[in-house]
CSV table of C-alpha atoms in Angstrom, one decimal:
chain,number,residue,atom,x,y,z
A,297,MET,CA,177.6,116.0,28.9
A,298,GLY,CA,177.8,115.2,25.2
A,299,HIS,CA,176.6,112.0,23.7
A,300,GLN,CA,178.8,109.3,22.3
A,301,VAL,CA,179.3,109.7,18.5
A,302,VAL,CA,180.7,106.8,16.5
A,303,ILE,CA,181.8,107.7,13.0
A,304,PHE,CA,182.3,105.1,10.3
A,305,ASP,CA,183.0,105.1,6.6
A,306,PHE,CA,180.3,103.0,4.9
A,307,SER,CA,182.6,101.9,2.1
A,308,ALA,CA,185.2,100.9,4.6
A,309,ILE,CA,182.7,98.8,6.6
A,310,ARG,CA,181.6,97.1,3.4
A,311,GLY,CA,185.3,96.4,2.5
A,312,LEU,CA,185.8,94.9,6.0
A,313,TRP,CA,182.6,92.9,5.7
A,314,GLU,CA,183.6,91.5,2.3
A,315,THR,CA,187.1,90.6,3.6
A,316,ARG,CA,185.6,88.9,6.6
A,317,VAL,CA,183.3,86.8,4.4
A,318,LYS,CA,186.3,85.8,2.1
A,319,LYS,CA,188.4,84.8,5.1
A,320,SER,CA,185.5,82.8,6.5
A,321,LYS,CA,184.9,81.0,3.2
A,322,GLU,CA,188.7,80.3,2.9
A,323,ARG,CA,188.7,78.8,6.5
A,324,GLN,CA,185.7,76.6,5.6
A,325,ARG,CA,187.4,75.4,2.4
A,326,LYS,CA,190.6,74.5,4.2
A,327,GLU,CA,188.7,72.7,7.0
A,328,LYS,CA,186.7,70.7,4.4
A,329,GLU,CA,189.9,69.7,2.6
A,330,ARG,CA,191.5,68.7,5.9
A,331,LEU,CA,188.5,66.5,6.9
A,332,GLU,CA,188.4,64.9,3.5
A,333,GLN,CA,192.0,63.9,3.8
A,334,SER,CA,191.8,62.7,7.5
A,335,ALA,CA,191.4,59.1,8.6
A,336,LEU,CA,188.2,60.0,10.6
A,337,GLU,CA,186.5,61.1,7.4
A,338,LYS,CA,187.5,57.8,5.7
A,339,ILE,CA,186.1,55.8,8.6
A,340,LYS,CA,182.9,57.9,8.5
A,341,GLN,CA,182.5,57.2,4.8
A,342,GLU,CA,183.1,53.5,5.4
A,343,TRP,CA,180.5,53.2,8.1
A,344,ASN,CA,177.9,55.2,6.1
A,345,LEU,CA,178.5,52.8,3.2
A,346,ILE,CA,178.0,49.8,5.5
A,347,LEU,CA,174.8,51.2,7.0
A,348,GLU,CA,173.4,52.0,3.6
A,349,CYS,CA,174.2,48.5,2.3
A,350,HIS,CA,172.6,46.9,5.3
A,351,LYS,CA,169.5,49.0,4.8
A,352,LYS,CA,169.2,47.9,1.2
A,353,GLY,CA,170.1,44.3,1.8
A,354,ILE,CA,173.4,44.3,-0.1
A,355,PRO,CA,175.6,41.4,1.1
A,356,GLN,CA,179.2,42.0,2.5
A,357,SER,CA,180.8,40.4,-0.6
A,358,LYS,CA,179.6,43.4,-2.6
A,359,TYR,CA,181.4,46.1,-0.6
A,360,LEU,CA,184.4,44.1,0.7
A,361,LYS,CA,187.5,43.8,-1.4
A,362,ASN,CA,190.3,41.5,-0.1
A,363,GLY,CA,188.8,41.8,3.4
A,364,PHE,CA,188.7,45.6,3.3
A,365,ILE,CA,185.8,48.0,2.7
A,366,ASP,CA,186.0,49.5,-0.8
A,367,ILE,CA,184.2,52.8,-0.8
A,368,ASN,CA,185.1,53.4,-4.4
A,369,GLU,CA,182.7,50.6,-5.5
A,370,LYS,CA,179.4,52.1,-6.5
A,371,ASN,CA,177.4,49.4,-4.8
A,372,LEU,CA,174.5,51.8,-4.0
A,373,ASP,CA,174.1,52.8,-7.6
A,374,THR,CA,174.2,49.3,-9.0
A,375,HIS,CA,171.8,47.8,-6.4
A,376,GLY,CA,168.1,48.4,-6.7
A,377,LYS,CA,166.3,50.3,-4.0
A,378,THR,CA,163.9,48.4,-1.7
A,379,PRO,CA,160.2,48.9,-2.2
A,380,GLN,CA,160.0,50.8,1.1
A,381,LEU,CA,162.6,53.4,0.0
A,382,LYS,CA,160.9,53.7,-3.4
A,383,LYS,CA,157.7,54.3,-1.7
A,384,SER,CA,159.3,57.0,0.5
A,385,TYR,CA,160.8,58.8,-2.5
A,386,ALA,CA,157.5,58.6,-4.3
A,387,LEU,CA,155.6,60.1,-1.4
A,388,SER,CA,158.1,63.0,-1.2
A,389,ASP,CA,157.9,63.7,-4.9
A,390,GLY,CA,154.1,63.6,-4.7
A,391,VAL,CA,154.0,66.2,-1.9
A,392,ASN,CA,156.3,68.5,-3.9
A,393,LYS,CA,154.2,68.2,-7.1
A,394,GLU,CA,151.1,68.8,-5.1
A,395,GLN,CA,152.5,72.0,-3.7
A,396,ASN,CA,154.1,73.3,-6.9
A,397,LYS,CA,150.8,73.0,-8.9
A,398,PHE,CA,149.5,75.9,-6.8
A,399,ILE,CA,152.5,78.2,-7.6
A,400,PHE,CA,152.9,80.1,-10.9
A,401,HIS,CA,156.5,81.2,-11.9
A,402,LEU,CA,157.4,83.4,-14.8
A,403,SER,CA,160.6,85.3,-15.6
A,404,GLY,CA,162.6,86.5,-18.6
A,405,GLU,CA,162.5,89.5,-20.9
A,406,GLN,CA,160.9,87.5,-23.7
A,407,TRP,CA,157.6,87.9,-21.9
A,408,THR,CA,155.6,91.1,-22.7
A,409,GLU,CA,152.3,89.8,-21.4
A,410,LEU,CA,151.0,86.9,-19.3
A,411,PRO,CA,150.2,83.7,-21.1
A,412,ASP,CA,146.6,83.1,-22.1
A,413,SER,CA,146.5,79.7,-20.3
A,414,LEU,CA,146.9,81.5,-16.9
A,415,LYS,CA,143.3,82.5,-16.8
A,416,ASP,CA,142.3,78.9,-16.6
A,417,GLN,CA,144.4,78.2,-13.5
A,418,ILE,CA,142.2,80.1,-11.0
A,419,TYR,CA,143.1,77.6,-8.3
A,420,LEU,CA,146.6,79.1,-8.0
A,421,LYS,CA,147.7,80.4,-4.6
A,422,GLU,CA,150.9,82.2,-5.6
A,423,TRP,CA,152.2,84.2,-8.5
A,424,HIS,CA,155.9,84.9,-8.9
A,425,VAL,CA,156.5,87.1,-11.9
A,426,TYR,CA,159.8,89.0,-12.2
A,427,ASN,CA,162.3,90.4,-14.6
A,428,THR,CA,159.8,90.6,-17.5
A,429,LEU,CA,158.6,93.3,-19.9
A,430,ILE,CA,155.0,92.9,-18.8
A,431,GLN,CA,153.2,96.2,-18.4
A,432,THR,CA,149.7,95.4,-17.3
A,433,ILE,CA,148.0,92.9,-15.0
A,434,PRO,CA,144.7,91.7,-16.6
A,435,ALA,CA,141.3,92.2,-14.9
A,436,TYR,CA,140.7,88.5,-14.8
A,437,ILE,CA,143.0,88.4,-11.7
A,438,ALA,CA,139.7,88.9,-9.8
A,439,LEU,CA,139.0,85.2,-10.5
A,440,PHE,CA,141.9,84.0,-8.4
A,441,GLN,CA,140.1,84.0,-5.1
A,442,ASP,CA,142.6,81.6,-3.4
A,443,LEU,CA,145.6,83.9,-4.2
A,444,ARG,CA,147.8,84.4,-1.1
A,445,VAL,CA,151.0,85.8,-2.6
A,446,LEU,CA,151.4,88.2,-5.5
A,447,GLU,CA,155.1,88.8,-6.3
A,448,LEU,CA,155.5,91.1,-9.3
A,449,SER,CA,158.9,92.8,-8.7
A,450,LYS,CA,161.2,94.1,-11.4
A,451,ASN,CA,158.8,94.2,-14.3
A,452,GLN,CA,157.4,97.2,-16.4
A,453,ILE,CA,154.0,97.3,-14.8
A,454,ASN,CA,152.5,100.8,-15.0
A,455,HIS,CA,149.2,100.3,-13.2
A,456,LEU,CA,147.3,97.9,-11.1
A,457,PRO,CA,143.7,97.0,-12.0
A,458,ALA,CA,140.8,97.9,-9.7
A,459,GLU,CA,139.9,94.2,-9.7
A,460,ILE,CA,142.9,93.5,-7.4
A,461,GLY,CA,140.5,94.5,-4.6
A,462,CYS,CA,138.6,91.2,-5.1
A,463,LEU,CA,141.6,89.2,-3.7
A,464,LYS,CA,140.2,88.9,-0.2
A,465,ASN,CA,142.7,86.2,0.9
A,466,LEU,CA,145.8,88.1,-0.4
A,467,LYS,CA,148.6,88.3,2.2
A,468,VAL,CA,151.6,89.5,0.3
A,469,LEU,CA,151.7,92.1,-2.5
A,470,ASN,CA,155.1,93.0,-4.0
A,471,VAL,CA,155.1,95.4,-6.9
A,472,SER,CA,158.6,96.9,-6.3
A,473,PHE,CA,160.8,98.3,-9.0
A,474,ASN,CA,158.1,98.7,-11.6
A,475,ASN,CA,156.6,101.9,-13.2
A,476,LEU,CA,153.7,102.6,-11.0
A,477,LYS,CA,152.6,106.2,-10.4
A,478,SER,CA,149.6,105.5,-8.3
A,479,VAL,CA,147.8,102.7,-6.4
A,480,PRO,CA,144.1,101.9,-6.8
A,481,PRO,CA,141.9,102.6,-3.8
A,482,GLU,CA,140.3,99.2,-4.3
A,483,LEU,CA,143.5,97.7,-2.8
A,484,GLY,CA,142.0,98.7,0.6
A,485,ASP,CA,139.5,95.9,0.2
A,486,CYS,CA,142.3,93.3,0.6
A,487,GLU,CA,141.6,93.2,4.3
A,488,ASN,CA,144.0,90.3,5.0
A,489,LEU,CA,147.0,91.9,3.4
A,490,GLU,CA,150.1,91.6,5.7
A,491,LYS,CA,153.0,92.8,3.5
A,492,LEU,CA,152.9,95.6,1.0
A,493,ASP,CA,156.1,96.5,-1.1
A,494,LEU,CA,155.8,99.4,-3.5
A,495,SER,CA,159.5,100.4,-3.4
A,496,GLY,CA,161.5,101.5,-6.4
A,497,ASN,CA,158.7,102.8,-8.5
A,498,MET,CA,160.2,106.3,-8.4
A,499,GLU,CA,157.0,108.1,-9.2
A,500,ILE,CA,154.4,107.4,-6.5
A,501,THR,CA,153.5,110.5,-4.5
A,502,GLU,CA,150.5,109.4,-2.4
A,503,LEU,CA,148.5,106.4,-1.2
A,504,PRO,CA,144.7,106.4,-1.2
A,505,PHE,CA,142.9,106.9,2.1
A,506,GLU,CA,141.1,103.6,1.6
A,507,LEU,CA,144.3,101.8,2.5
A,508,SER,CA,143.4,102.7,6.1
A,509,ASN,CA,141.3,99.6,6.1
A,510,LEU,CA,144.4,97.3,5.9
A,511,LYS,CA,144.6,96.7,9.7
A,512,GLN,CA,146.6,93.4,9.3
A,513,LEU,CA,149.5,95.1,7.6
A,514,THR,CA,152.8,94.6,9.5
A,515,PHE,CA,155.2,95.5,6.7
A,516,VAL,CA,155.1,98.6,4.4
A,517,ASP,CA,157.9,99.6,2.0
A,518,VAL,CA,157.4,102.7,-0.1
A,519,SER,CA,161.1,103.7,-0.4
A,520,ALA,CA,162.5,105.2,-3.6
A,521,ASN,CA,159.4,107.1,-4.6
A,522,LYS,CA,158.3,110.8,-4.3
A,523,PHE,CA,156.4,111.0,-1.0
A,524,HIS,CA,156.5,114.5,0.6
A,525,SER,CA,154.9,113.2,3.8
A,526,ILE,CA,153.9,109.9,5.5
A,527,PRO,CA,150.5,109.1,4.0
A,528,ILE,CA,147.5,109.5,6.4
A,529,CYS,CA,146.4,105.9,5.7
A,530,VAL,CA,149.8,104.6,6.9
A,531,LEU,CA,149.3,106.3,10.3
A,532,ARG,CA,146.0,104.3,10.6
A,533,MET,CA,147.6,100.9,10.1
A,534,SER,CA,147.5,99.9,13.7
A,535,ASN,CA,149.6,96.7,13.4
A,536,LEU,CA,152.4,98.1,11.4
A,537,GLN,CA,155.9,96.9,12.6
A,538,TRP,CA,158.2,97.9,9.7
A,539,LEU,CA,158.0,101.1,7.7
A,540,ASP,CA,160.6,102.0,5.1
A,541,ILE,CA,160.0,105.4,3.5
A,542,SER,CA,163.6,106.1,2.8
A,543,SER,CA,164.8,107.8,-0.5
A,544,ASN,CA,161.8,110.1,-0.8
A,545,SER,CA,161.2,113.8,-0.3
A,546,LEU,CA,160.1,114.0,3.3
A,547,LYS,CA,160.7,117.3,5.0
A,548,ASP,CA,159.2,116.4,8.4
A,549,LEU,CA,157.3,113.7,10.3
A,550,PRO,CA,153.7,114.1,11.6
A,551,GLU,CA,153.4,115.0,15.2
A,552,ASP,CA,151.0,112.1,15.7
A,553,ILE,CA,153.4,109.5,14.4
A,554,ASP,CA,153.3,107.8,17.8
A,555,ARG,CA,149.9,106.4,16.7
A,556,LEU,CA,152.0,103.6,15.3
A,557,ASP,CA,152.5,102.1,18.7
A,558,GLU,CA,153.5,98.7,17.3
A,559,LEU,CA,156.2,100.0,15.0
A,560,GLN,CA,159.6,98.4,15.5
A,561,THR,CA,161.7,99.6,12.5
A,562,LEU,CA,161.5,103.0,10.9
A,563,LEU,CA,163.8,103.8,8.0
A,564,LEU,CA,163.9,107.5,7.0
A,565,GLN,CA,167.4,107.8,5.4
A,566,LYS,CA,167.8,109.9,2.2
A,567,ASN,CA,165.1,112.4,2.8
A,568,LYS,CA,165.1,116.2,3.4
A,569,MET,CA,164.2,116.4,7.0
A,570,THR,CA,165.6,119.0,9.3
A,571,TYR,CA,164.3,117.8,12.6
A,572,LEU,CA,162.7,114.8,14.4
A,573,PRO,CA,159.6,115.1,16.5
A,574,ARG,CA,159.7,114.3,20.2
A,575,ALA,CA,156.7,112.0,19.6
A,576,LEU,CA,159.2,109.3,18.5
A,577,VAL,CA,160.0,108.9,22.2
A,578,ASN,CA,156.4,107.8,22.9
A,579,MET,CA,156.7,104.7,20.6
A,580,PRO,CA,157.4,101.9,23.1
A,581,LYS,CA,158.3,99.2,20.6
A,582,LEU,CA,160.5,101.3,18.3
A,583,SER,CA,163.9,99.5,18.3
A,584,LEU,CA,165.6,100.8,15.1
A,585,LEU,CA,165.5,104.3,13.7
A,586,VAL,CA,167.6,105.1,10.7
A,587,VAL,CA,168.0,108.7,9.4
A,588,SER,CA,170.4,110.6,7.2
A,589,GLY,CA,171.2,114.0,5.7
A,590,ASP,CA,173.3,117.0,6.6
A,591,ASP,CA,170.0,119.0,6.8
A,592,LEU,CA,169.0,117.1,10.0
A,593,VAL,CA,170.1,119.6,12.7
A,594,GLU,CA,167.6,118.9,15.5
A,595,ILE,CA,167.3,115.6,17.3
A,596,PRO,CA,165.4,115.3,20.6
A,597,THR,CA,167.9,114.4,23.4
A,598,ALA,CA,165.3,111.9,24.7
A,599,ILE,CA,165.8,109.8,21.6
A,600,CYS,CA,169.6,109.5,22.3
A,601,GLU,CA,169.0,108.7,25.9
A,602,SER,CA,166.2,106.2,25.3
A,603,THR,CA,166.1,103.3,27.8
A,604,THR,CA,164.0,101.1,25.6
A,605,GLY,CA,167.0,99.7,23.7
A,606,LEU,CA,166.5,101.9,20.6
A,607,LYS,CA,169.3,101.8,18.1
A,608,PHE,CA,169.6,105.2,16.5
A,609,VAL,CA,171.6,105.2,13.2
A,610,SER,CA,172.4,108.4,11.3
A,611,LEU,CA,173.8,107.9,7.8
A,612,LYS,CA,175.7,110.5,6.0
A,613,ASP,CA,174.5,110.9,2.5
A,614,SER,CA,177.2,110.6,-0.2
A,615,PRO,CA,177.4,113.3,-2.9
A,616,VAL,CA,175.2,112.4,-5.9
A,617,GLU,CA,177.1,112.2,-9.1
A,618,THR,CA,175.8,114.3,-12.0
A,619,ILE,CA,174.9,112.1,-14.9
A,620,VAL,CA,175.1,113.8,-18.3
A,621,CYS,CA,172.6,111.9,-20.4
A,622,GLU,CA,169.8,112.9,-22.7
A,623,ASP,CA,167.8,109.7,-22.2
A,624,THR,CA,165.6,110.3,-19.2
A,625,GLU,CA,164.6,106.6,-19.1
A,626,GLU,CA,168.3,105.6,-18.8
A,627,ILE,CA,168.8,108.0,-15.9
A,628,THR,CA,165.7,106.5,-14.1
A,629,GLU,CA,167.0,103.0,-14.7
A,630,ASN,CA,170.4,103.9,-13.3
A,631,GLU,CA,168.6,105.3,-10.2
A,632,ARG,CA,166.6,102.1,-9.8
A,633,GLU,CA,169.7,100.0,-10.0
A,634,ARG,CA,171.5,102.1,-7.4
A,635,GLU,CA,168.4,102.0,-5.1
A,636,GLN,CA,168.3,98.2,-5.4
A,637,VAL,CA,172.0,97.8,-4.4
A,638,GLU,CA,171.6,100.3,-1.5
A,639,LYS,CA,168.4,98.5,-0.3
A,640,GLU,CA,170.0,95.1,-0.4
A,641,PHE,CA,173.1,96.3,1.5
A,642,MET,CA,171.0,98.3,4.1
A,643,ARG,CA,168.9,95.2,4.8
A,644,ALA,CA,172.0,93.1,5.3
A,645,TYR,CA,173.5,95.7,7.6
A,646,ILE,CA,170.3,96.0,9.6
A,647,GLU,CA,170.1,92.2,10.0
A,648,ASP,CA,173.8,92.2,11.1
A,649,LEU,CA,173.1,95.0,13.6
A,650,ARG,CA,170.2,93.2,15.2
A,651,GLU,CA,172.2,89.9,15.5
A,652,ARG,CA,175.2,91.5,17.2
A,653,GLU,CA,174.5,91.1,20.9
A,654,SER,CA,177.5,93.2,21.7
A,655,THR,CA,176.0,96.4,20.2
A,656,PRO,CA,175.2,98.7,23.2
A,657,SER,CA,171.7,100.0,23.3
A,658,TYR,CA,173.0,103.5,24.3
A,659,THR,CA,174.8,104.0,21.0
A,660,THR,CA,173.3,107.3,19.9
A,661,LYS,CA,174.8,108.1,16.5
A,662,VAL,CA,176.5,106.3,13.7
A,663,MET,CA,177.6,108.1,10.6
A,664,PHE,CA,178.4,106.5,7.3
A,665,SER,CA,179.8,107.8,4.1
A,666,LEU,CA,177.7,105.9,1.5
A,667,GLN,CA,179.6,105.4,-1.8
A,668,LEU,CA,178.2,102.7,-4.0
């Protein structure tokens, strides 16, 4: 007996999704207007005003006009705050300032290199550098021993320094959508790393074997690069739960992929695979498998009949438009932009798929025509 095949048009789904969002926002807007005009809303505003005035010691004469509550009077603005409230606000501001002093933010195309003053702030715990023209990360990054988060997405970085291996407390490394062609083996010394995002660099073909040491990694995204196979080091990341290796040049999967027995999400769309190995059935926690391509002609029946709640999604690749352009850099930039849009939409779709309780676990195949 054949398996159930559900066919969708991706562009149609996106259109329905956008229409649903617009309708929801319109309903919320109308409901808000209705509440603002209702008597209940006016009573609520009056009671809130009375409570606030009582808390701040404002006498009735200040908010009553001819015996009625006047919510148009800005009594709260003209009356000073009590010392207790001032103290509360001061404490809140103090906590925010204390937290923010450990976080470094930098963005804007006017930046071509990191500011010199940064090297004196080795107490920082987070770097967030994005949308700049910065090409290199200086070696003095080794001094930032307390660094936990290193977010460097959407810059022009073409290599990572070997000194990055000195960041023993680093938990998150995001160097997506840059110009990396390789990753230093010293990254394997960041033994506490939990999330690694190298997507959208377009040129990475391999990962150093030393990354096998990253036993705490739960999230790896190497999509939109030039991998021909899943790196050996990835197969040795025993705690891996999310692997996105879509938009590469994979022709097959290793037969021992079931070594990743903690893996929950495996994204393989937009590759060149012709079959899926039966070893996928032996992965007890795999709950979402996404593939694509007309070349995929062999799928183990056991995957479609899985009783573990596996959602198997097959996307139909849209025809790639031929771009006539002499500037190779412009073509690469267009590819990056398309990959960014597709990635954001795919993550939104996956999130929606997981939240929909009504989605049957036995759905075996969903085909989309992706046209962005």
